[in-house]
Amino acid sequence: MDDRAACPGHGKGASMRNLLCSVAVLAASALSSGAGAGASDAPAGAAADFGRLFTHTCLAAFGDPGKVEPFMESNGLAPLPGDTAQRFLMGKAGKAWSISLGSGDYAVAQTDDGLCVVFARQAQPDAFVAEFQRLLKSMPAPLQVNEVKALGPNRDGTHTRSWGVNAPDARTGILFTLTTSTEPDMPLQAMASMARVATAEFIPAAAPKKH
Protein backbone atom coordinates (compact mmCIF):
# COMPACT_ATOMS: atom_id res chain seq x y z
CA MET A 1 0.00 0.00 0.00
CA ASP A 2 1.19 3.51 -0.78
CA ASP A 3 2.28 5.11 2.52
CA ARG A 4 0.67 8.39 1.55
CA ALA A 5 -2.73 6.70 1.29
CA ALA A 6 -2.72 6.43 5.07
CA CYS A 7 -2.26 10.20 5.42
CA PRO A 8 -5.09 11.97 3.55
CA GLY A 9 -4.95 15.68 2.92
CA HIS A 10 -1.31 16.00 1.82
CA GLY A 11 -0.41 18.87 -0.41
CA LYS A 12 0.02 22.59 -0.18
CA GLY A 13 -1.09 23.85 3.20
CA ALA A 14 -0.93 20.39 4.82
CA SER A 15 -1.87 20.44 8.49
CA MET A 16 0.29 19.44 11.44
CA ARG A 17 -1.94 16.37 11.80
CA ASN A 18 -0.81 15.19 8.38
CA LEU A 19 2.78 16.02 9.23
CA LEU A 20 2.58 13.82 12.31
CA CYS A 21 0.96 11.10 10.24
CA SER A 22 3.84 11.19 7.77
CA VAL A 23 6.37 10.94 10.56
CA ALA A 24 4.49 7.95 11.96
CA VAL A 25 4.55 6.32 8.51
CA LEU A 26 8.31 6.86 8.35
CA ALA A 27 8.81 5.29 11.76
CA ALA A 28 6.67 2.29 10.88
CA SER A 29 8.55 1.85 7.62
CA ALA A 30 11.94 2.03 9.32
CA LEU A 31 10.92 -0.49 11.97
CA SER A 32 9.45 -2.98 9.49
CA SER A 33 12.43 -2.74 7.12
CA GLY A 34 14.91 -3.53 9.89
CA ALA A 35 16.84 -0.29 9.56
CA GLY A 36 20.09 -0.36 11.46
CA ALA A 37 22.67 -3.08 11.96
CA GLY A 38 22.40 -5.68 9.27
CA ALA A 39 20.61 -3.45 6.75
CA SER A 40 22.52 -3.20 3.47
CA ASP A 41 22.16 0.57 3.17
CA ALA A 42 23.03 1.48 6.79
CA PRO A 43 26.38 1.92 8.52
CA ALA A 44 27.30 -0.92 10.86
CA GLY A 45 27.94 -0.81 14.59
CA ALA A 46 27.37 2.14 16.86
CA ALA A 47 25.94 4.49 14.22
CA ALA A 48 23.33 1.92 13.19
CA ASP A 49 22.40 1.20 16.82
CA PHE A 50 22.12 4.93 17.45
CA GLY A 51 19.85 5.37 14.43
CA ARG A 52 17.73 2.38 15.34
CA LEU A 53 17.32 3.58 18.93
CA PHE A 54 16.32 7.04 17.71
CA THR A 55 13.79 5.43 15.35
CA HIS A 56 12.28 3.16 18.01
CA THR A 57 11.92 5.97 20.56
CA CYS A 58 11.83 9.60 19.45
CA LEU A 59 10.72 9.04 15.87
CA ALA A 60 8.20 6.30 16.57
CA ALA A 61 6.63 8.20 19.47
CA PHE A 62 6.44 11.66 17.91
CA GLY A 63 2.86 12.83 18.24
CA ASP A 64 2.22 10.17 20.88
CA PRO A 65 4.91 10.58 23.59
CA GLY A 66 3.25 7.89 25.67
CA LYS A 67 4.78 5.22 23.43
CA VAL A 68 8.33 5.64 24.74
CA GLU A 69 7.88 4.28 28.25
CA PRO A 70 5.98 1.11 27.16
CA PHE A 71 8.75 0.44 24.64
CA MET A 72 11.34 0.72 27.40
CA GLU A 73 9.28 -1.48 29.72
CA SER A 74 8.94 -4.13 27.01
CA ASN A 75 12.73 -4.28 26.92
CA GLY A 76 13.05 -4.55 30.70
CA LEU A 77 14.26 -0.97 31.19
CA ALA A 78 13.12 1.15 34.13
CA PRO A 79 13.48 4.96 34.27
CA LEU A 80 16.64 6.30 35.84
CA PRO A 81 16.35 7.77 39.35
CA GLY A 82 15.81 11.51 39.63
CA ASP A 83 19.36 12.83 40.06
CA THR A 84 20.77 10.54 37.37
CA ALA A 85 17.91 11.28 34.98
CA GLN A 86 18.53 15.01 35.31
CA ARG A 87 21.92 14.58 33.68
CA PHE A 88 20.01 13.86 30.48
CA LEU A 89 16.90 15.98 31.03
CA MET A 90 18.86 19.23 31.25
CA GLY A 91 16.85 20.56 34.18
CA LYS A 92 13.44 19.77 32.69
CA ALA A 93 10.74 17.46 34.02
CA GLY A 94 10.56 14.09 32.32
CA LYS A 95 12.07 10.62 32.27
CA ALA A 96 15.32 9.09 31.06
CA TRP A 97 16.59 5.59 30.47
CA SER A 98 20.04 4.04 30.13
CA ILE A 99 20.60 1.37 27.44
CA SER A 100 23.64 -0.88 26.95
CA LEU A 101 24.00 -2.53 23.54
CA GLY A 102 26.79 -4.52 22.00
CA SER A 103 28.19 -1.41 20.33
CA GLY A 104 28.21 0.78 23.44
CA ASP A 105 26.22 2.72 26.03
CA TYR A 106 23.26 4.94 25.18
CA ALA A 107 20.52 6.93 26.90
CA VAL A 108 17.11 8.27 25.94
CA ALA A 109 15.47 11.28 27.57
CA GLN A 110 11.92 12.51 27.11
CA THR A 111 10.86 15.80 28.66
CA ASP A 112 7.29 16.61 29.62
CA ASP A 113 7.28 19.52 27.16
CA GLY A 114 7.87 17.26 24.15
CA LEU A 115 11.63 17.13 23.60
CA CYS A 116 13.06 13.67 22.88
CA VAL A 117 16.82 13.07 22.89
CA VAL A 118 19.08 10.06 22.30
CA PHE A 119 22.65 10.08 23.62
CA ALA A 120 25.71 7.93 22.87
CA ARG A 121 28.75 7.65 25.09
CA GLN A 122 31.06 7.14 22.11
CA ALA A 123 30.62 8.14 18.49
CA GLN A 124 32.23 8.15 15.08
CA PRO A 125 30.99 11.54 13.82
CA ASP A 126 31.03 10.82 10.08
CA ALA A 127 29.13 7.55 10.50
CA PHE A 128 26.61 9.10 12.89
CA VAL A 129 25.92 12.03 10.54
CA ALA A 130 25.50 9.63 7.60
CA GLU A 131 23.01 7.50 9.56
CA PHE A 132 21.03 10.56 10.68
CA GLN A 133 20.90 11.92 7.14
CA ARG A 134 19.75 8.50 5.91
CA LEU A 135 16.73 8.75 8.23
CA LEU A 136 15.96 12.28 7.04
CA LYS A 137 16.15 11.28 3.37
CA SER A 138 13.38 8.76 4.07
CA MET A 139 10.87 11.50 4.87
CA PRO A 140 7.79 10.93 2.67
CA ALA A 141 6.36 13.55 0.34
CA PRO A 142 5.27 16.29 0.62
CA LEU A 143 7.52 16.87 3.63
CA GLN A 144 10.53 19.01 2.85
CA VAL A 145 13.87 18.70 4.64
CA ASN A 146 16.29 21.63 4.81
CA GLU A 147 19.42 22.15 6.82
CA VAL A 148 18.89 25.11 9.13
CA LYS A 149 20.97 27.21 11.47
CA ALA A 150 22.11 25.15 14.45
CA LEU A 151 22.12 26.65 17.93
CA GLY A 152 24.26 23.95 19.50
CA PRO A 153 28.03 24.03 20.06
CA ASN A 154 30.40 24.31 17.10
CA ARG A 155 34.10 24.30 17.86
CA ASP A 156 37.17 22.16 17.29
CA GLY A 157 36.16 18.58 17.92
CA THR A 158 32.45 19.29 18.46
CA HIS A 159 29.93 20.01 15.72
CA THR A 160 26.17 20.57 15.64
CA ARG A 161 23.89 20.33 12.63
CA SER A 162 20.13 20.91 12.47
CA TRP A 163 17.46 20.13 9.89
CA GLY A 164 13.94 21.50 9.66
CA VAL A 165 11.19 19.20 8.42
CA ASN A 166 7.78 20.59 7.51
CA ALA A 167 4.90 20.38 5.07
CA PRO A 168 4.61 23.25 2.58
CA ASP A 169 3.16 26.40 4.17
CA ALA A 170 2.85 24.73 7.60
CA ARG A 171 3.32 27.04 10.58
CA THR A 172 4.97 24.35 12.65
CA GLY A 173 7.47 21.65 11.84
CA ILE A 174 10.02 19.33 13.39
CA LEU A 175 13.53 20.38 14.29
CA PHE A 176 16.09 17.56 14.16
CA THR A 177 19.46 18.31 15.74
CA LEU A 178 22.60 16.18 15.89
CA THR A 179 25.69 17.06 17.94
CA THR A 180 28.82 14.91 17.73
CA SER A 181 32.16 15.27 19.44
CA THR A 182 35.63 13.74 19.29
CA GLU A 183 36.81 15.55 22.40
CA PRO A 184 38.22 12.87 24.74
CA ASP A 185 36.96 14.56 27.91
CA MET A 186 33.34 14.65 26.70
CA PRO A 187 31.27 12.13 28.72
CA LEU A 188 28.81 11.86 25.81
CA GLN A 189 30.00 12.07 22.22
CA ALA A 190 26.68 12.21 20.37
CA MET A 191 23.24 13.67 20.98
CA ALA A 192 20.27 13.58 18.59
CA SER A 193 16.99 15.33 19.31
CA MET A 194 13.66 16.17 17.75
CA ALA A 195 11.04 18.69 18.83
CA ARG A 196 8.10 20.56 17.38
CA VAL A 197 8.87 24.23 16.66
CA ALA A 198 7.48 27.12 14.65
CA THR A 199 8.73 27.06 11.06
CA ALA A 200 9.58 30.74 11.48
CA GLU A 201 12.53 29.50 13.55
CA PHE A 202 13.96 27.62 10.54
CA ILE A 203 16.78 29.88 9.41
CA PRO A 204 18.68 28.50 6.38
CA ALA A 205 22.12 27.29 7.41
CA ALA A 206 23.76 29.28 4.62
CA ALA A 207 21.96 32.54 5.41
CA PRO A 208 24.42 35.44 5.91
CA LYS A 209 24.63 36.94 9.36
CA LYS A 210 22.85 40.23 9.88
CA HIS A 211 24.95 43.19 10.97
mmCIF file of C-alpha atoms in Angstrom:
data_model
loop_
_atom_site.group_PDB
_atom_site.id
_atom_site.type_symbol
_atom_site.label_atom_id
_atom_site.label_comp_id
_atom_site.label_asym_id
_atom_site.label_seq_id
_atom_site.Cartn_x
_atom_site.Cartn_y
_atom_site.Cartn_z
ATOM 1 C CA MET A 1 0.000 0.000 0.000
ATOM 2 C CA ASP A 2 1.192 3.506 -0.778
ATOM 3 C CA ASP A 3 2.282 5.105 2.523
ATOM 4 C CA ARG A 4 0.672 8.394 1.551
ATOM 5 C CA ALA A 5 -2.728 6.700 1.292
ATOM 6 C CA ALA A 6 -2.717 6.433 5.073
ATOM 7 C CA CYS A 7 -2.256 10.204 5.419
ATOM 8 C CA PRO A 8 -5.087 11.965 3.552
ATOM 9 C CA GLY A 9 -4.945 15.676 2.924
ATOM 10 C CA HIS A 10 -1.309 16.001 1.825
ATOM 11 C CA GLY A 11 -0.407 18.874 -0.412
ATOM 12 C CA LYS A 12 0.020 22.594 -0.183
ATOM 13 C CA GLY A 13 -1.092 23.847 3.203
ATOM 14 C CA ALA A 14 -0.926 20.390 4.816
ATOM 15 C CA SER A 15 -1.871 20.438 8.486
ATOM 16 C CA MET A 16 0.288 19.437 11.442
ATOM 17 C CA ARG A 17 -1.938 16.373 11.804
ATOM 18 C CA ASN A 18 -0.814 15.191 8.378
ATOM 19 C CA LEU A 19 2.783 16.019 9.235
ATOM 20 C CA LEU A 20 2.578 13.822 12.314
ATOM 21 C CA CYS A 21 0.959 11.102 10.245
ATOM 22 C CA SER A 22 3.837 11.188 7.765
ATOM 23 C CA VAL A 23 6.373 10.943 10.559
ATOM 24 C CA ALA A 24 4.493 7.953 11.955
ATOM 25 C CA VAL A 25 4.554 6.323 8.512
ATOM 26 C CA LEU A 26 8.310 6.858 8.348
ATOM 27 C CA ALA A 27 8.810 5.295 11.761
ATOM 28 C CA ALA A 28 6.674 2.287 10.883
ATOM 29 C CA SER A 29 8.551 1.849 7.617
ATOM 30 C CA ALA A 30 11.938 2.032 9.319
ATOM 31 C CA LEU A 31 10.915 -0.487 11.966
ATOM 32 C CA SER A 32 9.448 -2.978 9.487
ATOM 33 C CA SER A 33 12.426 -2.736 7.125
ATOM 34 C CA GLY A 34 14.911 -3.532 9.888
ATOM 35 C CA ALA A 35 16.838 -0.290 9.558
ATOM 36 C CA GLY A 36 20.091 -0.365 11.463
ATOM 37 C CA ALA A 37 22.674 -3.076 11.956
ATOM 38 C CA GLY A 38 22.396 -5.683 9.273
ATOM 39 C CA ALA A 39 20.613 -3.451 6.746
ATOM 40 C CA SER A 40 22.518 -3.199 3.473
ATOM 41 C CA ASP A 41 22.164 0.569 3.172
ATOM 42 C CA ALA A 42 23.031 1.483 6.786
ATOM 43 C CA PRO A 43 26.380 1.917 8.516
ATOM 44 C CA ALA A 44 27.301 -0.922 10.862
ATOM 45 C CA GLY A 45 27.943 -0.812 14.585
ATOM 46 C CA ALA A 46 27.375 2.141 16.856
ATOM 47 C CA ALA A 47 25.938 4.492 14.219
ATOM 48 C CA ALA A 48 23.328 1.915 13.194
ATOM 49 C CA ASP A 49 22.402 1.198 16.824
ATOM 50 C CA PHE A 50 22.122 4.933 17.453
ATOM 51 C CA GLY A 51 19.851 5.369 14.433
ATOM 52 C CA ARG A 52 17.727 2.376 15.340
ATOM 53 C CA LEU A 53 17.325 3.576 18.930
ATOM 54 C CA PHE A 54 16.324 7.036 17.707
ATOM 55 C CA THR A 55 13.786 5.433 15.351
ATOM 56 C CA HIS A 56 12.283 3.162 18.010
ATOM 57 C CA THR A 57 11.915 5.966 20.556
ATOM 58 C CA CYS A 58 11.831 9.601 19.447
ATOM 59 C CA LEU A 59 10.722 9.038 15.874
ATOM 60 C CA ALA A 60 8.200 6.295 16.566
ATOM 61 C CA ALA A 61 6.625 8.198 19.466
ATOM 62 C CA PHE A 62 6.445 11.655 17.910
ATOM 63 C CA GLY A 63 2.858 12.832 18.237
ATOM 64 C CA ASP A 64 2.225 10.174 20.878
ATOM 65 C CA PRO A 65 4.914 10.577 23.589
ATOM 66 C CA GLY A 66 3.250 7.887 25.668
ATOM 67 C CA LYS A 67 4.784 5.220 23.426
ATOM 68 C CA VAL A 68 8.326 5.636 24.737
ATOM 69 C CA GLU A 69 7.876 4.281 28.252
ATOM 70 C CA PRO A 70 5.984 1.109 27.159
ATOM 71 C CA PHE A 71 8.749 0.441 24.642
ATOM 72 C CA MET A 72 11.336 0.720 27.404
ATOM 73 C CA GLU A 73 9.280 -1.482 29.723
ATOM 74 C CA SER A 74 8.941 -4.126 27.005
ATOM 75 C CA ASN A 75 12.732 -4.279 26.915
ATOM 76 C CA GLY A 76 13.046 -4.550 30.703
ATOM 77 C CA LEU A 77 14.261 -0.968 31.188
ATOM 78 C CA ALA A 78 13.121 1.150 34.134
ATOM 79 C CA PRO A 79 13.479 4.958 34.269
ATOM 80 C CA LEU A 80 16.644 6.296 35.836
ATOM 81 C CA PRO A 81 16.347 7.766 39.346
ATOM 82 C CA GLY A 82 15.811 11.508 39.634
ATOM 83 C CA ASP A 83 19.361 12.828 40.059
ATOM 84 C CA THR A 84 20.765 10.541 37.372
ATOM 85 C CA ALA A 85 17.910 11.280 34.985
ATOM 86 C CA GLN A 86 18.526 15.015 35.313
ATOM 87 C CA ARG A 87 21.920 14.579 33.677
ATOM 88 C CA PHE A 88 20.011 13.858 30.481
ATOM 89 C CA LEU A 89 16.899 15.979 31.028
ATOM 90 C CA MET A 90 18.859 19.234 31.251
ATOM 91 C CA GLY A 91 16.849 20.557 34.177
ATOM 92 C CA LYS A 92 13.441 19.775 32.693
ATOM 93 C CA ALA A 93 10.742 17.465 34.018
ATOM 94 C CA GLY A 94 10.564 14.092 32.318
ATOM 95 C CA LYS A 95 12.070 10.621 32.270
ATOM 96 C CA ALA A 96 15.324 9.093 31.063
ATOM 97 C CA TRP A 97 16.591 5.587 30.465
ATOM 98 C CA SER A 98 20.042 4.035 30.129
ATOM 99 C CA ILE A 99 20.599 1.374 27.445
ATOM 100 C CA SER A 100 23.645 -0.875 26.951
ATOM 101 C CA LEU A 101 24.000 -2.527 23.544
ATOM 102 C CA GLY A 102 26.790 -4.520 21.999
ATOM 103 C CA SER A 103 28.186 -1.409 20.335
ATOM 104 C CA GLY A 104 28.211 0.783 23.443
ATOM 105 C CA ASP A 105 26.215 2.715 26.029
ATOM 106 C CA TYR A 106 23.260 4.942 25.183
ATOM 107 C CA ALA A 107 20.517 6.926 26.904
ATOM 108 C CA VAL A 108 17.111 8.269 25.942
ATOM 109 C CA ALA A 109 15.475 11.285 27.573
ATOM 110 C CA GLN A 110 11.925 12.511 27.106
ATOM 111 C CA THR A 111 10.858 15.798 28.665
ATOM 112 C CA ASP A 112 7.290 16.606 29.616
ATOM 113 C CA ASP A 113 7.283 19.519 27.159
ATOM 114 C CA GLY A 114 7.867 17.261 24.155
ATOM 115 C CA LEU A 115 11.625 17.131 23.596
ATOM 116 C CA CYS A 116 13.059 13.672 22.882
ATOM 117 C CA VAL A 117 16.818 13.067 22.887
ATOM 118 C CA VAL A 118 19.077 10.062 22.299
ATOM 119 C CA PHE A 119 22.650 10.080 23.623
ATOM 120 C CA ALA A 120 25.709 7.934 22.870
ATOM 121 C CA ARG A 121 28.750 7.648 25.088
ATOM 122 C CA GLN A 122 31.057 7.136 22.113
ATOM 123 C CA ALA A 123 30.622 8.137 18.491
ATOM 124 C CA GLN A 124 32.228 8.150 15.084
ATOM 125 C CA PRO A 125 30.993 11.536 13.825
ATOM 126 C CA ASP A 126 31.029 10.823 10.082
ATOM 127 C CA ALA A 127 29.130 7.547 10.504
ATOM 128 C CA PHE A 128 26.608 9.102 12.890
ATOM 129 C CA VAL A 129 25.915 12.028 10.541
ATOM 130 C CA ALA A 130 25.503 9.631 7.604
ATOM 131 C CA GLU A 131 23.013 7.502 9.558
ATOM 132 C CA PHE A 132 21.034 10.557 10.678
ATOM 133 C CA GLN A 133 20.898 11.917 7.136
ATOM 134 C CA ARG A 134 19.748 8.504 5.913
ATOM 135 C CA LEU A 135 16.729 8.752 8.230
ATOM 136 C CA LEU A 136 15.957 12.280 7.044
ATOM 137 C CA LYS A 137 16.152 11.276 3.373
ATOM 138 C CA SER A 138 13.378 8.760 4.074
ATOM 139 C CA MET A 139 10.866 11.503 4.865
ATOM 140 C CA PRO A 140 7.786 10.926 2.668
ATOM 141 C CA ALA A 141 6.361 13.549 0.342
ATOM 142 C CA PRO A 142 5.273 16.291 0.625
ATOM 143 C CA LEU A 143 7.523 16.871 3.632
ATOM 144 C CA GLN A 144 10.533 19.009 2.854
ATOM 145 C CA VAL A 145 13.872 18.697 4.644
ATOM 146 C CA ASN A 146 16.285 21.626 4.810
ATOM 147 C CA GLU A 147 19.419 22.150 6.825
ATOM 148 C CA VAL A 148 18.895 25.106 9.127
ATOM 149 C CA LYS A 149 20.967 27.206 11.469
ATOM 150 C CA ALA A 150 22.105 25.150 14.452
ATOM 151 C CA LEU A 151 22.119 26.655 17.932
ATOM 152 C CA GLY A 152 24.262 23.947 19.500
ATOM 153 C CA PRO A 153 28.025 24.031 20.064
ATOM 154 C CA ASN A 154 30.402 24.310 17.103
ATOM 155 C CA ARG A 155 34.102 24.297 17.861
ATOM 156 C CA ASP A 156 37.170 22.156 17.290
ATOM 157 C CA GLY A 157 36.156 18.580 17.916
ATOM 158 C CA THR A 158 32.448 19.293 18.463
ATOM 159 C CA HIS A 159 29.931 20.005 15.722
ATOM 160 C CA THR A 160 26.174 20.568 15.640
ATOM 161 C CA ARG A 161 23.890 20.334 12.628
ATOM 162 C CA SER A 162 20.133 20.905 12.467
ATOM 163 C CA TRP A 163 17.456 20.131 9.892
ATOM 164 C CA GLY A 164 13.937 21.501 9.665
ATOM 165 C CA VAL A 165 11.186 19.199 8.423
ATOM 166 C CA ASN A 166 7.784 20.594 7.509
ATOM 167 C CA ALA A 167 4.900 20.376 5.074
ATOM 168 C CA PRO A 168 4.605 23.255 2.580
ATOM 169 C CA ASP A 169 3.159 26.405 4.173
ATOM 170 C CA ALA A 170 2.846 24.734 7.599
ATOM 171 C CA ARG A 171 3.321 27.040 10.577
ATOM 172 C CA THR A 172 4.975 24.348 12.654
ATOM 173 C CA GLY A 173 7.470 21.650 11.839
ATOM 174 C CA ILE A 174 10.021 19.333 13.393
ATOM 175 C CA LEU A 175 13.533 20.380 14.286
ATOM 176 C CA PHE A 176 16.086 17.565 14.158
ATOM 177 C CA THR A 177 19.463 18.307 15.741
ATOM 178 C CA LEU A 178 22.603 16.185 15.887
ATOM 179 C CA THR A 179 25.685 17.057 17.938
ATOM 180 C CA THR A 180 28.816 14.910 17.727
ATOM 181 C CA SER A 181 32.164 15.271 19.442
ATOM 182 C CA THR A 182 35.630 13.744 19.285
ATOM 183 C CA GLU A 183 36.813 15.553 22.398
ATOM 184 C CA PRO A 184 38.223 12.868 24.745
ATOM 185 C CA ASP A 185 36.959 14.563 27.914
ATOM 186 C CA MET A 186 33.339 14.654 26.704
ATOM 187 C CA PRO A 187 31.270 12.132 28.721
ATOM 188 C CA LEU A 188 28.807 11.863 25.809
ATOM 189 C CA GLN A 189 29.995 12.073 22.219
ATOM 190 C CA ALA A 190 26.681 12.206 20.374
ATOM 191 C CA MET A 191 23.239 13.666 20.981
ATOM 192 C CA ALA A 192 20.269 13.582 18.589
ATOM 193 C CA SER A 193 16.987 15.334 19.310
ATOM 194 C CA MET A 194 13.662 16.168 17.751
ATOM 195 C CA ALA A 195 11.044 18.689 18.825
ATOM 196 C CA ARG A 196 8.104 20.560 17.378
ATOM 197 C CA VAL A 197 8.874 24.229 16.655
ATOM 198 C CA ALA A 198 7.481 27.120 14.647
ATOM 199 C CA THR A 199 8.734 27.061 11.062
ATOM 200 C CA ALA A 200 9.581 30.744 11.483
ATOM 201 C CA GLU A 201 12.528 29.504 13.548
ATOM 202 C CA PHE A 202 13.957 27.617 10.536
ATOM 203 C CA ILE A 203 16.781 29.878 9.406
ATOM 204 C CA PRO A 204 18.679 28.497 6.378
ATOM 205 C CA ALA A 205 22.117 27.291 7.406
ATOM 206 C CA ALA A 206 23.757 29.281 4.622
ATOM 207 C CA ALA A 207 21.961 32.542 5.410
ATOM 208 C CA PRO A 208 24.416 35.438 5.910
ATOM 209 C CA LYS A 209 24.629 36.937 9.361
ATOM 210 C CA LYS A 210 22.849 40.234 9.882
ATOM 211 C CA HIS A 211 24.953 43.186 10.971
#
